[in-house]
Short mmCIF file of C-alpha atoms and ligand atoms in Angstrom, two decimals:
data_model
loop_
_atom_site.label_atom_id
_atom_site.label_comp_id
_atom_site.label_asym_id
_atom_site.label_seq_id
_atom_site.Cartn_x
_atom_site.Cartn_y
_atom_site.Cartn_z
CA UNK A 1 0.00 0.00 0.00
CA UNK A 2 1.42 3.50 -0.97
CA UNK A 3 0.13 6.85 1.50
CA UNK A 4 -0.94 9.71 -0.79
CA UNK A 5 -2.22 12.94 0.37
CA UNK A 6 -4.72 14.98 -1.80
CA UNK A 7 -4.02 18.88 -1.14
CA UNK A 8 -7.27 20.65 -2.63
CA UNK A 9 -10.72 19.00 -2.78
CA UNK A 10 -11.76 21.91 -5.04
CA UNK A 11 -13.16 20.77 -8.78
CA UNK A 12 -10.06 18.70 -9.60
CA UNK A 13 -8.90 17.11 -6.06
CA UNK A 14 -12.65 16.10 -5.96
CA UNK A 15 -12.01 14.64 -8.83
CA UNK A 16 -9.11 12.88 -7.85
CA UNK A 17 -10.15 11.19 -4.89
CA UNK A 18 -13.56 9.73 -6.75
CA UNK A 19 -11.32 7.88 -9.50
CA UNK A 20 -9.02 6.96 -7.23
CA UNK A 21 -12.54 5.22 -5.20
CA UNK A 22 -13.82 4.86 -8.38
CA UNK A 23 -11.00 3.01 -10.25
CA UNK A 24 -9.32 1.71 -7.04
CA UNK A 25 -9.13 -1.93 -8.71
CA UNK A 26 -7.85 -1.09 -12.11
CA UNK A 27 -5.30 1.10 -10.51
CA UNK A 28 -4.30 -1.66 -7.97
CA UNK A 29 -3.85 -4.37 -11.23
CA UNK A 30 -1.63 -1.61 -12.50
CA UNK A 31 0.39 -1.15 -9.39
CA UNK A 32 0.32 -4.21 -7.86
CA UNK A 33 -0.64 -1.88 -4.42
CA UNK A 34 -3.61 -0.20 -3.29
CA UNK A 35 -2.87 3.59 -3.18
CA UNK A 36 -4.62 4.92 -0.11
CA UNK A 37 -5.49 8.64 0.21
CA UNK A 38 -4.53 8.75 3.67
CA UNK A 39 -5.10 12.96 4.00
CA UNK A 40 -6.70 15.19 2.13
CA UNK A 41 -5.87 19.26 3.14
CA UNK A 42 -9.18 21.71 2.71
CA UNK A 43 -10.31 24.56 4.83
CA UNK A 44 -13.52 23.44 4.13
CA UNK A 45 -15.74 21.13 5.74
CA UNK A 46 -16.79 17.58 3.27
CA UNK A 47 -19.24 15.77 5.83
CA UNK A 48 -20.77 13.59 2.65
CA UNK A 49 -17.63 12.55 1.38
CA UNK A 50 -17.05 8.83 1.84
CA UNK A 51 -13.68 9.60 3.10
CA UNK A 52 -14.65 12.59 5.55
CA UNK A 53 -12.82 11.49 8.64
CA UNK A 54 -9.32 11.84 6.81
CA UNK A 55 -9.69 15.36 6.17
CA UNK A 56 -7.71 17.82 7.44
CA UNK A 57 -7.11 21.65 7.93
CA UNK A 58 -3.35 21.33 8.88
CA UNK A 59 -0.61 20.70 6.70
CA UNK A 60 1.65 19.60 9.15
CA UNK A 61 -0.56 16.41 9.50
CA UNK A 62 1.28 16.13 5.77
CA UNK A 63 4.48 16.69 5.91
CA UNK A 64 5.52 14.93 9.44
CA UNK A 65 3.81 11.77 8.26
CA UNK A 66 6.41 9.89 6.99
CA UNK A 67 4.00 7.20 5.90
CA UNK A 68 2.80 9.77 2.78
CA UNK A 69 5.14 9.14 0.14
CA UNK A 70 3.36 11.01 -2.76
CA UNK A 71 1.41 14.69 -2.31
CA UNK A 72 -0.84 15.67 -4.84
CA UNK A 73 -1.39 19.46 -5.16
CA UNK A 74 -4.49 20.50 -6.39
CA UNK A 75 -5.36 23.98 -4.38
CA UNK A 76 -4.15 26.06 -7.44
CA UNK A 77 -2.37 29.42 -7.02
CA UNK A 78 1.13 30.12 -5.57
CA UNK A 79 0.35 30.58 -2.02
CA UNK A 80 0.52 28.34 0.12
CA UNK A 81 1.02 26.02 -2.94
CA UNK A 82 4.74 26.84 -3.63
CA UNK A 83 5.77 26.90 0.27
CA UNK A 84 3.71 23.58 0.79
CA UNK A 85 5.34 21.71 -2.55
CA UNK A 86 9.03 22.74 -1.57
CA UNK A 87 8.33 21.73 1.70
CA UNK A 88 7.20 18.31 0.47
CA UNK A 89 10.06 17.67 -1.70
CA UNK A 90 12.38 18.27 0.59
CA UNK A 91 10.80 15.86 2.83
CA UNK A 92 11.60 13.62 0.44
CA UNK A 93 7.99 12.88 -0.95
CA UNK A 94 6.92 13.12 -4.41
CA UNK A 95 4.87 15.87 -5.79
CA UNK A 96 2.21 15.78 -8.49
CA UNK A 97 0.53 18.88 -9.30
CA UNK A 98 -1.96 19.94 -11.69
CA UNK A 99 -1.00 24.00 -10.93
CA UNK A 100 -0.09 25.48 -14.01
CA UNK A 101 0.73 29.09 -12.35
CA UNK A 102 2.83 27.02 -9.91
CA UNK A 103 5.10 25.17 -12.82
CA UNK A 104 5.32 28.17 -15.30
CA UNK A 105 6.52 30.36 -12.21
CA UNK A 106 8.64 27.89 -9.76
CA UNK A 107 9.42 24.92 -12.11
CA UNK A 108 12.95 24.94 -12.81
CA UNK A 109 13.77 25.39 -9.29
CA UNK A 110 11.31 22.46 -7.92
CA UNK A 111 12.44 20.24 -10.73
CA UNK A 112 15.78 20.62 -9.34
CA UNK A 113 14.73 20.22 -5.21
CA UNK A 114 13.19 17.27 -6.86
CA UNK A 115 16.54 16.31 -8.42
CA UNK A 116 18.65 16.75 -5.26
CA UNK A 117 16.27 14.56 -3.34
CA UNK A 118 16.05 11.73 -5.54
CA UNK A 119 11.95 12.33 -5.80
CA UNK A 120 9.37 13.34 -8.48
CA UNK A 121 7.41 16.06 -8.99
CA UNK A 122 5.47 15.14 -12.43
CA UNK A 123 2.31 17.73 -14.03
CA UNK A 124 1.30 16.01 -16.69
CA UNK A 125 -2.32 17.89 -15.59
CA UNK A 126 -0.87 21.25 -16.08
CA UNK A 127 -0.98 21.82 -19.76
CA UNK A 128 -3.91 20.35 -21.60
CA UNK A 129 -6.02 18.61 -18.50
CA UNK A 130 -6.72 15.38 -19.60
CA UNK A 131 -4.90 15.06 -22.86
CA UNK A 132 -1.28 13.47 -22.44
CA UNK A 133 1.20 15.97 -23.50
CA UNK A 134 3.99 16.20 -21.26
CA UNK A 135 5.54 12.25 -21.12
CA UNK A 136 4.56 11.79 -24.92
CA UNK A 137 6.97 15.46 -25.63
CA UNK A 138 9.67 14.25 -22.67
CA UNK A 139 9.53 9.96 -23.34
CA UNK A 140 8.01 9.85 -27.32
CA UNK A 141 9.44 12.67 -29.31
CA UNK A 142 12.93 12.81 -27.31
CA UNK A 143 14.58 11.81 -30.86
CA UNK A 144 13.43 15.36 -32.27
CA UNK A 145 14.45 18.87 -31.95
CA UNK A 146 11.16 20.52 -31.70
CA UNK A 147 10.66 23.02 -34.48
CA UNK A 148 7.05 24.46 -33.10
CA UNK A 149 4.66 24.10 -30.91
CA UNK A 150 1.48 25.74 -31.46
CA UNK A 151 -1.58 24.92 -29.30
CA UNK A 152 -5.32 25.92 -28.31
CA UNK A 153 -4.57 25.79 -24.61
CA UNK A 154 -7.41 26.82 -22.62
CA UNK A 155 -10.66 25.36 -22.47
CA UNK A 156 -12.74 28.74 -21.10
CA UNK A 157 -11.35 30.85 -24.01
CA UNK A 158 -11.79 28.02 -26.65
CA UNK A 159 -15.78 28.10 -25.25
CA UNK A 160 -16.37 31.63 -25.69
CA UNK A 161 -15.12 31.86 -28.92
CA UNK A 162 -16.50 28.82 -30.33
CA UNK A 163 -20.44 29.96 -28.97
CA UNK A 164 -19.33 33.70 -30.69
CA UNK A 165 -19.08 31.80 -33.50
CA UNK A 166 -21.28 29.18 -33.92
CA UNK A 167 -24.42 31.13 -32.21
CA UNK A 168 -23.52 34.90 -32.04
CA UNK A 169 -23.28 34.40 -28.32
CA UNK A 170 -22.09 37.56 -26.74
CA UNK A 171 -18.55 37.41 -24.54
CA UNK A 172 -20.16 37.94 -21.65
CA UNK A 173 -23.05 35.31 -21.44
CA UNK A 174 -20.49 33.14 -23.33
CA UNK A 175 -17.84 33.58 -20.55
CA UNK A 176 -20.90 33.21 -17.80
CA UNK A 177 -21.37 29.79 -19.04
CA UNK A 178 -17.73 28.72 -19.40
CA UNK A 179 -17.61 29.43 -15.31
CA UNK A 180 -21.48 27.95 -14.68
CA UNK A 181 -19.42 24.95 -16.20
CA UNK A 182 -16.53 24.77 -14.12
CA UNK A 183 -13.84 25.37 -17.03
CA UNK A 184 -12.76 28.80 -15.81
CA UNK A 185 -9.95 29.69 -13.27
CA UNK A 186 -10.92 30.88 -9.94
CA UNK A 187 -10.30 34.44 -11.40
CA UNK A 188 -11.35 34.44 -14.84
CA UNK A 189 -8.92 36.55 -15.85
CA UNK A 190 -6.52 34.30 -16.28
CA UNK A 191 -8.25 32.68 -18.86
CA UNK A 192 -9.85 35.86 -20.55
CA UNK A 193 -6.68 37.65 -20.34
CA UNK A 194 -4.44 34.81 -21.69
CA UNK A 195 -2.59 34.03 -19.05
CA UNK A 196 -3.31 30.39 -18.12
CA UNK A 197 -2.84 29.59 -21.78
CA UNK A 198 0.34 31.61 -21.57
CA UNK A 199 1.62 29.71 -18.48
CA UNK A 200 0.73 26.34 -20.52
CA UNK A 201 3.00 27.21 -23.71
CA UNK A 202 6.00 28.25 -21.03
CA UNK A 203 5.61 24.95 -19.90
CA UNK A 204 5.60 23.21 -23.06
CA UNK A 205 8.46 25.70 -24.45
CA UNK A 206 10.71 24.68 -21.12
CA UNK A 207 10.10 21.08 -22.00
CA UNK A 208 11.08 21.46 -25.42
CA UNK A 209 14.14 23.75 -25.56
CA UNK A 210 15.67 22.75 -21.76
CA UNK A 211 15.40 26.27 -19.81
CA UNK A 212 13.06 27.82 -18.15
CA UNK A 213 10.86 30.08 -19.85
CA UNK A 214 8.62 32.79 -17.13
CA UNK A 215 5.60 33.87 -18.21
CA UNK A 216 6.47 37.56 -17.95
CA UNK A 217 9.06 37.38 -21.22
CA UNK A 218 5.98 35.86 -23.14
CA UNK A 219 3.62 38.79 -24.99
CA UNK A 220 0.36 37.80 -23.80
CA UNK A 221 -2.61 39.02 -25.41
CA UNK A 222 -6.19 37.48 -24.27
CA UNK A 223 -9.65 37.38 -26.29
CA UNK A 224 -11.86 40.57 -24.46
CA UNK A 225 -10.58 42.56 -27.47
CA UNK A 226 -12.29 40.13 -29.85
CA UNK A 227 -15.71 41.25 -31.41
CA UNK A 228 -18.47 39.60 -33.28
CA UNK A 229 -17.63 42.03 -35.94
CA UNK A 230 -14.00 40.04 -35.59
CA UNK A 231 -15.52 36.58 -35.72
CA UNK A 232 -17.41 37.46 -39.17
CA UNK A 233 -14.75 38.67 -40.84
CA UNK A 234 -12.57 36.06 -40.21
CA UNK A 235 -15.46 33.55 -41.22
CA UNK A 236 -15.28 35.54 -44.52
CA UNK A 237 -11.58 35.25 -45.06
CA UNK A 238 -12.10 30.97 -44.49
CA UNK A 239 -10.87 31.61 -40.87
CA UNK A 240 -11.68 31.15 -37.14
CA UNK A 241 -10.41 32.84 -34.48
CA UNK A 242 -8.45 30.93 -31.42
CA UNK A 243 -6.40 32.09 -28.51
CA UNK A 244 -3.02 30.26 -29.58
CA UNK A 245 -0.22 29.75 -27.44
CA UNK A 246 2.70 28.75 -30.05
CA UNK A 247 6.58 28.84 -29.52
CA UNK A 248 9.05 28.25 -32.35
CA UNK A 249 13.05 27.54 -32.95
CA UNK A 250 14.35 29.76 -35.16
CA UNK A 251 17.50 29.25 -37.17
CA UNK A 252 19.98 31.07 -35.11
CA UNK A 253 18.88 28.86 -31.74
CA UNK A 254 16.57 31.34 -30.16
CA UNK A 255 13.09 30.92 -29.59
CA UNK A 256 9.91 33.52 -30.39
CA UNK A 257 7.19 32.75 -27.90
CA UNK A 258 3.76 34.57 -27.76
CA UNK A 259 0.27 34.12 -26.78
CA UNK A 260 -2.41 35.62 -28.64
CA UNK A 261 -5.46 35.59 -30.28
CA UNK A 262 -4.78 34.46 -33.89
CA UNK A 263 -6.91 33.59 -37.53
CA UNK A 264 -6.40 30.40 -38.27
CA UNK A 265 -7.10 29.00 -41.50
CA UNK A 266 -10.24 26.94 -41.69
CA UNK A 267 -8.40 23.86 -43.37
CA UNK A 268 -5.97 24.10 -40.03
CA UNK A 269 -6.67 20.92 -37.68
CA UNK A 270 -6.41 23.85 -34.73
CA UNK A 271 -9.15 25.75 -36.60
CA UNK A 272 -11.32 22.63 -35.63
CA UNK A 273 -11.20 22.17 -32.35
CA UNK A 274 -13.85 24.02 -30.65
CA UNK A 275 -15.71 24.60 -27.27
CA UNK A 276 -13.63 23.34 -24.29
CA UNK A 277 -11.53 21.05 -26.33
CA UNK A 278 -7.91 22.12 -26.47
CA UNK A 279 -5.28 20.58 -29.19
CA UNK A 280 -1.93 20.95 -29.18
CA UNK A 281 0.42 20.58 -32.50
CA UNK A 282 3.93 19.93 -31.83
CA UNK A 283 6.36 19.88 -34.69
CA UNK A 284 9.38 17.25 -34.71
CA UNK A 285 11.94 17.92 -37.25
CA UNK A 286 12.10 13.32 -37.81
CA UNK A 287 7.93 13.41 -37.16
CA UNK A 288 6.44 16.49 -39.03
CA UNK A 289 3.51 17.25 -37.40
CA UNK A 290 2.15 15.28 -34.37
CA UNK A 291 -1.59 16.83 -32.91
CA UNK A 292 -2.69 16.11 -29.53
CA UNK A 293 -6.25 16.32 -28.63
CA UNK A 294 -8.89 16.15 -25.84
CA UNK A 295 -10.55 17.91 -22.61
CA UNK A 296 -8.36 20.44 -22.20
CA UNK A 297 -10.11 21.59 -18.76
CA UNK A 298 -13.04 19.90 -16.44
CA UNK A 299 -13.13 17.66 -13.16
CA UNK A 300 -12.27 13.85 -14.01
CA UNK A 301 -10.37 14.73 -17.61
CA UNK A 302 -7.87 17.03 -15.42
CA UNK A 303 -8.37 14.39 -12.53
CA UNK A 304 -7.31 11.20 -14.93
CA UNK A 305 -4.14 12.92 -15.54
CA UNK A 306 -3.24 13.58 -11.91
CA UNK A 307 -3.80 9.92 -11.42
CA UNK A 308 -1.86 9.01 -14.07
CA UNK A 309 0.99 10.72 -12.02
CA UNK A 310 0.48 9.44 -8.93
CA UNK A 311 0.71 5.97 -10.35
CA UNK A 312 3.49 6.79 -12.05
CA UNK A 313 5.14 8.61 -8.75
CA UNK A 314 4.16 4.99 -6.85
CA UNK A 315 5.79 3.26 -9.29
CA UNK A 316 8.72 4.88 -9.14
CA UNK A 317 9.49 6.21 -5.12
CA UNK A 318 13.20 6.83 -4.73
CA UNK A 319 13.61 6.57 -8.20
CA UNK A 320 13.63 9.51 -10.64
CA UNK A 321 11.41 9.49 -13.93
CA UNK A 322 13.85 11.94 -16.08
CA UNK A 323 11.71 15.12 -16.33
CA UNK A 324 13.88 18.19 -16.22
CA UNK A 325 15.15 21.55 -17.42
CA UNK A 326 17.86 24.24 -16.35
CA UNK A 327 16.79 27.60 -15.06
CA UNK A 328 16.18 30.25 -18.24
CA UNK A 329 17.06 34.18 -17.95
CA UNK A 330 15.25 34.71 -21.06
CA UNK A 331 18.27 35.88 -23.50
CA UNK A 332 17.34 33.16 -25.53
CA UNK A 333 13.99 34.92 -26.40
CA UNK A 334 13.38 37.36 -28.66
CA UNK A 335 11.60 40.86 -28.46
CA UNK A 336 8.28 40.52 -29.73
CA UNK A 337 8.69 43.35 -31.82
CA UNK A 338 10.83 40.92 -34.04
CA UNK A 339 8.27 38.66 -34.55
CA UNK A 340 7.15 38.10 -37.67
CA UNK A 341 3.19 37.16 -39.10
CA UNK A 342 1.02 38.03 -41.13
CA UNK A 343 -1.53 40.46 -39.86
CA UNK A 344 -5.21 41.37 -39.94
CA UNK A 345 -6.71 44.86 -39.69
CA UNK A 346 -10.51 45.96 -39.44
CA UNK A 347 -10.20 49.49 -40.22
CA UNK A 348 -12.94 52.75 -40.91
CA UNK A 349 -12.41 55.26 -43.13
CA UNK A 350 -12.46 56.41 -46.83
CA UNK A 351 -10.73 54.99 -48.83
CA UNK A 352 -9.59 52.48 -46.19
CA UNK A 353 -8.61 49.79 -48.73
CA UNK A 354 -6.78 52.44 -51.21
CA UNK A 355 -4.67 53.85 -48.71
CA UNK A 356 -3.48 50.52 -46.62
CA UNK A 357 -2.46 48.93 -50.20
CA UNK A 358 -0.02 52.04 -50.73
CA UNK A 359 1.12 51.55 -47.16
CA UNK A 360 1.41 47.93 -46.93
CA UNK A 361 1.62 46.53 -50.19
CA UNK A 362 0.17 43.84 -51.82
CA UNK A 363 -3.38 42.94 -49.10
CA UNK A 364 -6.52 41.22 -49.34
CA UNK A 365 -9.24 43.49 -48.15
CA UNK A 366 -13.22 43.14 -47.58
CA UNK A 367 -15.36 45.99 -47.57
CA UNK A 368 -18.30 45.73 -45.60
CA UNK A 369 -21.27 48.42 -45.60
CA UNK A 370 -19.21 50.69 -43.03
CA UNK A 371 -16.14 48.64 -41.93
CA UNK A 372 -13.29 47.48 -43.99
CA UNK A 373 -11.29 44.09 -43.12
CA UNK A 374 -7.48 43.66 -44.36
CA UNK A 375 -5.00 40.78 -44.60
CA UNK A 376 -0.95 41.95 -45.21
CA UNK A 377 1.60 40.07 -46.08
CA UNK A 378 4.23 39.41 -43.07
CA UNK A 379 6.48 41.60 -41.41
CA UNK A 380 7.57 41.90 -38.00
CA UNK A 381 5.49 43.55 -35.13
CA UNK A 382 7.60 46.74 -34.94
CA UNK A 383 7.32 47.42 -39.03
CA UNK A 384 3.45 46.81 -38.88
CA UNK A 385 2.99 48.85 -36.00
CA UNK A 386 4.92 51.73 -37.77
CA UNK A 387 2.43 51.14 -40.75
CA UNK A 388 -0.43 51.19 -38.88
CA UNK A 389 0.42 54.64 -37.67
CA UNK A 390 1.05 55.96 -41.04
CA UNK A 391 -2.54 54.61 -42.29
CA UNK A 392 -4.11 56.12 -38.98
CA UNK A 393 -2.56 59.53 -40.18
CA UNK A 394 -4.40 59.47 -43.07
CA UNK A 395 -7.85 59.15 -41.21
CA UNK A 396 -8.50 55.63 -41.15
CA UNK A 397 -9.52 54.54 -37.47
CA UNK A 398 -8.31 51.07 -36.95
CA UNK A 399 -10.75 49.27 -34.59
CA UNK A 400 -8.61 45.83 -34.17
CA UNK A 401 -5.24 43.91 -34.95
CA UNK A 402 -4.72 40.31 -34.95
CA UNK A 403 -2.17 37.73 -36.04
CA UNK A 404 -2.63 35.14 -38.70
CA UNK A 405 -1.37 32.23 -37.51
CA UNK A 406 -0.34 29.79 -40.72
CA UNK A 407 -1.01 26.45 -38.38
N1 HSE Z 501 -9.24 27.43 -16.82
C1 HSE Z 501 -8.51 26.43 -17.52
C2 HSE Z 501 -9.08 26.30 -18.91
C3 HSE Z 501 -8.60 25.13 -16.78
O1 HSE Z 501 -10.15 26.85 -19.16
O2 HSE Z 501 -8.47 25.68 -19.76
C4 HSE Z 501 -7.62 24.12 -17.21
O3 HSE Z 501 -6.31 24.56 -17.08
#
């Protein structure tokens, strides 16, 4: 029998603990031990849960048991999460975590505590709930340098924009039902803003390129910019709009990073994957293109991926599963004003059309009854921007901006 703790009984640790009822036999032929949940940490009170006497309000019940050989943290956020995990690990138990904020801000360093005390700490959870994305990149596709990754990484976002599009849902009553549904962060800015998908591509871009990459070197734009007006447009250019998290290796060894929203072409296999499906392309110079997808967010598909951990963590106590990656200090980033796409503009003004093709060059434009939508060729962020301001000086009011992403 292996001890586990559960640290969270929020939508996921809930989760957690009913497979691991739920599923206690198939895990145990897969183990060859039962895993018992011995604690479980919540301020709260759980009278109906069928394990309710082995709750607990004090942590310390969890890190002096030396019995608890694996702690799962599910509470979310970085306090007390970060103090509690280090703790752990340096106690000498394994971590698994489904904290995203937690991984893209501490993970270099607890991958390394981890390291030094011969323990896990494994989040397969935090990037794409349920869909397995971190052991296939670190175990599967270890032959290949990763060119790109480009992925739709956050359920809540992915649900707004697909009911904008399919029913002309507004953002608001969109984003209402995303949290009635228990996809959205505690604060839903995170999702709305971008940064929970941003968090999920400096995860994936730490794994792939073997330093650390913090959240604040990433551009980070979220989706409460994005109109209907936006959606149609892009529908009429064969396009969808998706918050896309996407890294890629560029000759010289450096990597461009960003998170944005972005049109992607219909034909794309991103373009396709709607509501709070995520998908995640990751491009191996000996595979081509590889596409991961599944649940991206929601109670058992994040939960089945915790387990997955834990087994794996039970499996292997004292004995390191090789996940790891050096600290970064971001030099190996470049500015986004560097970065180079193709760009969209929905402009007003006479002329609108005329006057961008003298300024840009060879577009595609739509003119609607009042507003006027453009596609340019690409150019980096810094020459667009100085574009845009030329155009603007000749009296056409640009309303929005957006990236094409060629997925
Ligand atoms: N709020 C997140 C999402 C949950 O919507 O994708 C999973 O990380």
């Amino acid at each position: 029998m292996v001890s586990i703790a559960v640290m969270g009984h929020g939508v996921v640790g809930s989760g957690v603990v009913e497979i691991l009822l739920t599923h206690k036999q198939k895990l145990f032929s897969r183990l060859g031990e039962e895993i018992y949940v011995k604690k479980v940490l919540d301020l709260r009170e759980f009278p109906d849960s069928p394990i309710a006497d082995r709750f607990t309000k004090n942590f310390d019940e969890i890190i002096n048991d030396l019995e608890i050989r694996v702690v799962v943290e599910v509470m979310g956020g970085l306090n007390p999460s970060y103090d509690y995990v280090k703790r752990c690990l340096k106690a000498g138990k394994s971590v698994v975590t489904s904290n995203k904020e937690l991984v893209a801000a501490h993970g270099a360093e607890l991958l390394e505590i981890a390291r030094q005390e011969n323990v896990n700490f494994l989040f397969e959870a935090s990037v794409g709930g349920g869909i397995p994305i971190i052991r296939p990149m670190n175990q599967c596709l270890v032959a290949n340098n990763v060119d790109e990754i480009a992925g739709i990484l956050n359920g809540t976002t992915n649900f707004i924009l697909t009911k904008m599009i399919e029913d002309g849902m507004q953002f608001e009553d969109a984003l209402k039902l995303a949290q009635d549904l228990g996809f959205a962060e505690r604060n839903p800015a995170a999702d709305i803003e971008g940064h929970d998908a941003c968090r999920k591509i400096c995860i994936l871009a730490s794994l792939a390129f073997g330093k650390h990459v913090y959240p604040d070197a990433v551009h980070t734009e979220g989706i409460t910019n994005i109109t209907l007006e936006d959606v149609k447009f892009a529908e009429k250019f064969n396009c969808v709009i998706k918050l896309i998290g996407r890294v890629k290796r560029l000759p010289d060894g450096k990597i461009d990073i960003i998170t944005a929203p972005m049109l992607v072409p219909e034909k794309s296999q991103l373009a396709n994957i709607d509501y709070e499906f995520n998908g995640i392309m990751v491009r191996g110079d000996c595979t081509g293109d590889v596409v991961f997808y599944g649940k991206g967010a929601g109670k058992l598909p994040t939960a089945s991926a915790v387990c997955a951990d834990i087994v794996d963590s039970c499996m292997h106590l004292k004995r390191r599963r090789f996940l790891y990656w050096t600290d970064g200090d971001g030099s190996n980033i470049i500015d986004v004003n560097d970065s180079v796409f193709k760009m969209y503009l929905r402009v007003n003004g006479e002329n609108a059309a005329q006057k961008a093709e003298e300024i840009f060059g060879k577009i595609t434009a739509i003119q609607d009854v009042k507003r006027c939508a453009i596609l340019t060729d690409a150019m980096t962020l810094s020459e667009f921007r100085e574009k845009c301001d030329k155009l603007a000086a000749q009296g056409v009011e640009i309303l929005s901006t957006i990236r094409i992403g060629e997925l």
